[in-house]
Amino acid sequence: MQVFVNGDPFEIDTGASVSDLVAKLTDDPRGIAIELNREIIPKSKHAETSLKDGDRLEVVQFVGGG
């Protein structure tokens, strides 16, 4: 199925969760924030939140520095 990540089309398996998507995007999920269809999804809900065809996600990774 196709979802949109930061405005770009992204193919992922049907029935995938937010956790599955994060695993495909990065090896280090620390500091990742996910917005699904304009709603922030807490990390505690990533595994239980299923994606649907056409969902729109914004993915932000926090970067430290100084």
Backbone as a printed PyTorch tensor [residue, N CA C, xyz], in Angstrom:
tensor([[[ 0.8450, -1.1680,  0.0000],
         [ 0.0000,  0.0000,  0.0000],
         [ 0.8900,  1.2310,  0.0000]],

        [[ 0.2880,  2.3710, -0.2920],
         [ 1.0560,  3.6030, -0.3680],
         [ 0.5910,  4.5870,  0.7060]],

        [[ 1.5720,  5.1140,  1.4310],
         [ 1.3350,  6.2060,  2.3650],
         [ 2.2210,  7.3650,  1.9150]],

        [[ 2.0690,  8.4920,  2.5430],
         [ 2.8940,  9.6500,  2.2140],
         [ 3.6880, 10.0520,  3.4420]],

        [[ 5.0080, 10.1050,  3.2960],
         [ 5.9020, 10.4580,  4.3930],
         [ 6.5600, 11.7860,  4.0440]],

        [[ 6.2780, 12.7850,  4.8460],
         [ 6.7870, 14.1440,  4.6020],
         [ 6.4760, 14.5920,  3.1780]],

        [[ 5.2750, 14.2200,  2.7040],
         [ 4.8050, 14.6350,  1.3880],
         [ 5.1870, 13.7320,  0.2370]],

        [[ 6.0790, 12.7610,  0.4690],
         [ 6.5390, 11.8750, -0.5980],
         [ 5.8650, 10.5100, -0.5070]],

        [[ 5.5090,  9.9060, -1.6540],
         [ 4.9030,  8.5720, -1.6220],
         [ 5.8900,  7.5420, -1.0750]],

        [[ 5.3710,  6.5950, -0.3060],
         [ 6.2040,  5.5620,  0.3180],
         [ 5.4070,  4.2650,  0.3250]],

        [[ 5.9910,  3.2140, -0.2150],
         [ 5.3350,  1.8960, -0.2420],
         [ 5.6690,  1.1300,  1.0290]],

        [[ 4.6280,  0.5350,  1.6200],
         [ 4.8040, -0.2770,  2.8280],
         [ 3.7850, -1.4110,  2.7870]],

        [[ 4.0700, -2.4890,  3.4790],
         [ 3.1900, -3.6570,  3.4820],
         [ 1.8210, -3.3170,  4.0680]],

        [[ 0.7930, -3.9140,  3.4960],
         [-0.5570, -3.7720,  4.0280],
         [-0.5830, -4.2560,  5.4700]],

        [[-1.2380, -3.5040,  6.3410],
         [-1.3280, -3.8690,  7.7500],
         [-0.1450, -3.4280,  8.5850]],

        [[ 0.7960, -2.6970,  7.9880],
         [ 1.9720, -2.2370,  8.7280],
         [ 1.5600, -1.2420,  9.8120]],

        [[ 2.3630, -1.2080, 10.8630],
         [ 2.1280, -0.2620, 11.9610],
         [ 3.0950,  0.9180, 11.8330]],

        [[ 2.8900,  1.9130, 12.6550],
         [ 3.8130,  3.0400, 12.6980],
         [ 5.2090,  2.5410, 13.0580]],

        [[ 5.3140,  1.5770, 13.9670],
         [ 6.6210,  1.0030, 14.3280],
         [ 7.3070,  0.3740, 13.1210]],

        [[ 6.5330, -0.3280, 12.2840],
         [ 7.1000, -0.9220, 11.0710],
         [ 7.6610,  0.1560, 10.1530]],

        [[ 6.9370,  1.2360, 10.0010],
         [ 7.3970,  2.3370,  9.1590],
         [ 8.6860,  2.9330,  9.7130]],

        [[ 8.7200,  3.2090, 11.0040],
         [ 9.9130,  3.7840, 11.6260],
         [11.1230,  2.8650, 11.4090]],

        [[10.9170,  1.5590, 11.5370],
         [12.0110,  0.6020, 11.3340],
         [12.5440,  0.6550,  9.9080]],

        [[11.6820,  0.9410,  8.9440],
         [12.1200,  1.0520,  7.5490],
         [12.8370,  2.3760,  7.2790]],

        [[12.5290,  3.3830,  8.0570],
         [13.1080,  4.7010,  7.8280],
         [14.4510,  4.9170,  8.5070]],

        [[14.6580,  4.2750,  9.6590],
         [15.8820,  4.5440, 10.4210],
         [16.3040,  3.3280, 11.2440]],

        [[17.5930,  3.2430, 11.5060],
         [18.1140,  2.1990, 12.3940],
         [18.0600,  2.6360, 13.8540]],

        [[17.9080,  3.9400, 14.0740],
         [17.9060,  4.4920, 15.4320],
         [16.6320,  5.3110, 15.6460]],

        [[15.5920,  4.7040, 16.2200],
         [14.3170,  5.4020, 16.3630],
         [14.2580,  6.4230, 17.5080]],

        [[15.3530,  6.5670, 18.2400],
         [15.3490,  7.5610, 19.3160],
         [15.2110,  8.9600, 18.7160]],

        [[14.4450,  9.8020, 19.3640],
         [14.3170, 11.1770, 18.9130],
         [13.4060, 11.3600, 17.7090]],

        [[12.5880, 10.3540, 17.4080],
         [11.6540, 10.4380, 16.2780],
         [10.2780, 10.8420, 16.8010]],

        [[ 9.6590, 11.7910, 16.1150],
         [ 8.2750, 12.1660, 16.4030],
         [ 7.4530, 11.9010, 15.1480]],

        [[ 6.2610, 11.3420, 15.3230],
         [ 5.3990, 10.9660, 14.2050],
         [ 4.0510, 11.6580, 14.3380]],

        [[ 3.6370, 12.2780, 13.2440],
         [ 2.2980, 12.8330, 13.1400],
         [ 1.5810, 12.0470, 12.0410]],

        [[ 0.4470, 11.4790, 12.3720],
         [-0.3420, 10.6840, 11.4290],
         [-1.6520, 11.4050, 11.1760]],

        [[-1.8470, 11.8350,  9.9300],
         [-3.0680, 12.5570,  9.5610],
         [-3.3630, 13.6960, 10.5410]],

        [[-2.3120, 14.4680, 10.8270],
         [-2.3780, 15.6690, 11.6790],
         [-2.5830, 15.3880, 13.1610]],

        [[-2.2910, 14.1650, 13.5870],
         [-2.4020, 13.8170, 15.0100],
         [-1.0870, 13.1930, 15.4680]],

        [[-0.5150, 13.7410, 16.5290],
         [ 0.7280, 13.2030, 17.0880],
         [ 0.4510, 11.8150, 17.6480]],

        [[ 1.3140, 10.8630, 17.3060],
         [ 1.1820,  9.4950, 17.8120],
         [ 2.2900,  9.2740, 18.8420]],

        [[ 1.9440,  9.1010, 20.1180],
         [ 2.9700,  8.8540, 21.1380],
         [ 3.7190,  7.5520, 20.8510]],

        [[ 4.9900,  7.5200, 21.2210],
         [ 5.7930,  6.3030, 21.0020],
         [ 5.1360,  5.0680, 21.5980]],

        [[ 4.4580,  5.2260, 22.6990],
         [ 3.8040,  4.0820, 23.3440],
         [ 2.6930,  3.4940, 22.4800]],

        [[ 2.2390,  4.2180, 21.4660],
         [ 1.1600,  3.7560, 20.5830],
         [ 1.6580,  3.3590, 19.1900]],

        [[ 2.9560,  3.4980, 18.9080],
         [ 3.4830,  3.1960, 17.5710],
         [ 3.1850,  1.7660, 17.1330]],

        [[ 3.3910,  0.7950, 18.0000],
         [ 3.2130, -0.6150, 17.6250],
         [ 1.7530, -0.9720, 17.3830]],

        [[ 0.8460, -0.3100, 18.0610],
         [-0.5710, -0.6660, 17.9400],
         [-1.3330,  0.2100, 16.9450]],

        [[-0.6520,  1.1830, 16.3410],
         [-1.3060,  2.0770, 15.3820],
         [-1.0500,  1.5710, 13.9670]],

        [[-2.0960,  1.0540, 13.3440],
         [-1.9920,  0.5150, 11.9820],
         [-2.1220,  1.6300, 10.9570]],

        [[-1.3770,  1.4780,  9.8770],
         [-1.4510,  2.4280,  8.7790],
         [-2.4600,  1.9480,  7.7510]],

        [[-3.0590,  2.9200,  7.0500],
         [-4.0170,  2.6170,  5.9930],
         [-3.5430,  3.2840,  4.7070]],

        [[-3.9450,  2.7140,  3.5850],
         [-3.5820,  3.2650,  2.2920],
         [-3.9680,  4.7410,  2.2300]],

        [[-3.0250,  5.5800,  1.8240],
         [-3.2860,  7.0030,  1.6860],
         [-3.0050,  7.8330,  2.9200]],

        [[-2.6350,  7.1850,  4.0460],
         [-2.3120,  7.9480,  5.2530],
         [-1.1860,  8.9340,  4.9630]],

        [[-1.2280, 10.0460,  5.6640],
         [-0.1970, 11.0770,  5.5320],
         [ 0.5360, 11.2050,  6.8660]],

        [[ 1.8460, 11.0410,  6.7990],
         [ 2.6650, 11.1070,  8.0020],
         [ 3.7180, 12.1920,  7.8650]],

        [[ 3.9760, 12.8570,  8.9560],
         [ 5.1070, 13.7630,  9.0540],
         [ 6.0500, 13.1270, 10.0760]],

        [[ 7.2910, 12.9780,  9.6780],
         [ 8.2910, 12.3430, 10.5300],
         [ 9.3890, 13.3640, 10.7910]],

        [[ 9.6680, 13.5990, 12.0700],
         [10.6860, 14.5500, 12.4730],
         [11.6810, 13.8310, 13.3730]],

        [[12.9600, 14.0330, 13.1090],
         [13.9910, 13.4610, 13.9700],
         [14.7370, 14.6000, 14.6270]],

        [[14.7570, 14.5730, 15.9440],
         [15.4460, 15.6080, 16.6990],
         [16.9450, 15.3670, 16.6580]],

        [[17.6900, 16.4360, 16.4840],
         [19.1470, 16.3550, 16.4050],
         [19.7210, 17.2710, 17.4720]],

        [[20.6160, 16.7080, 18.2820],
         [21.2640, 17.5070, 19.3150],
         [22.4950, 18.1890, 18.7880]],

        [[22.8890, 19.1930, 19.4150],
         [24.0950, 19.9070, 18.9970],
         [24.4030, 20.9940, 19.9980]],

        [[25.4150, 21.7090, 19.6950],
         [25.7040, 22.7580, 20.6500],
         [26.8030, 23.6380, 20.2480]]])
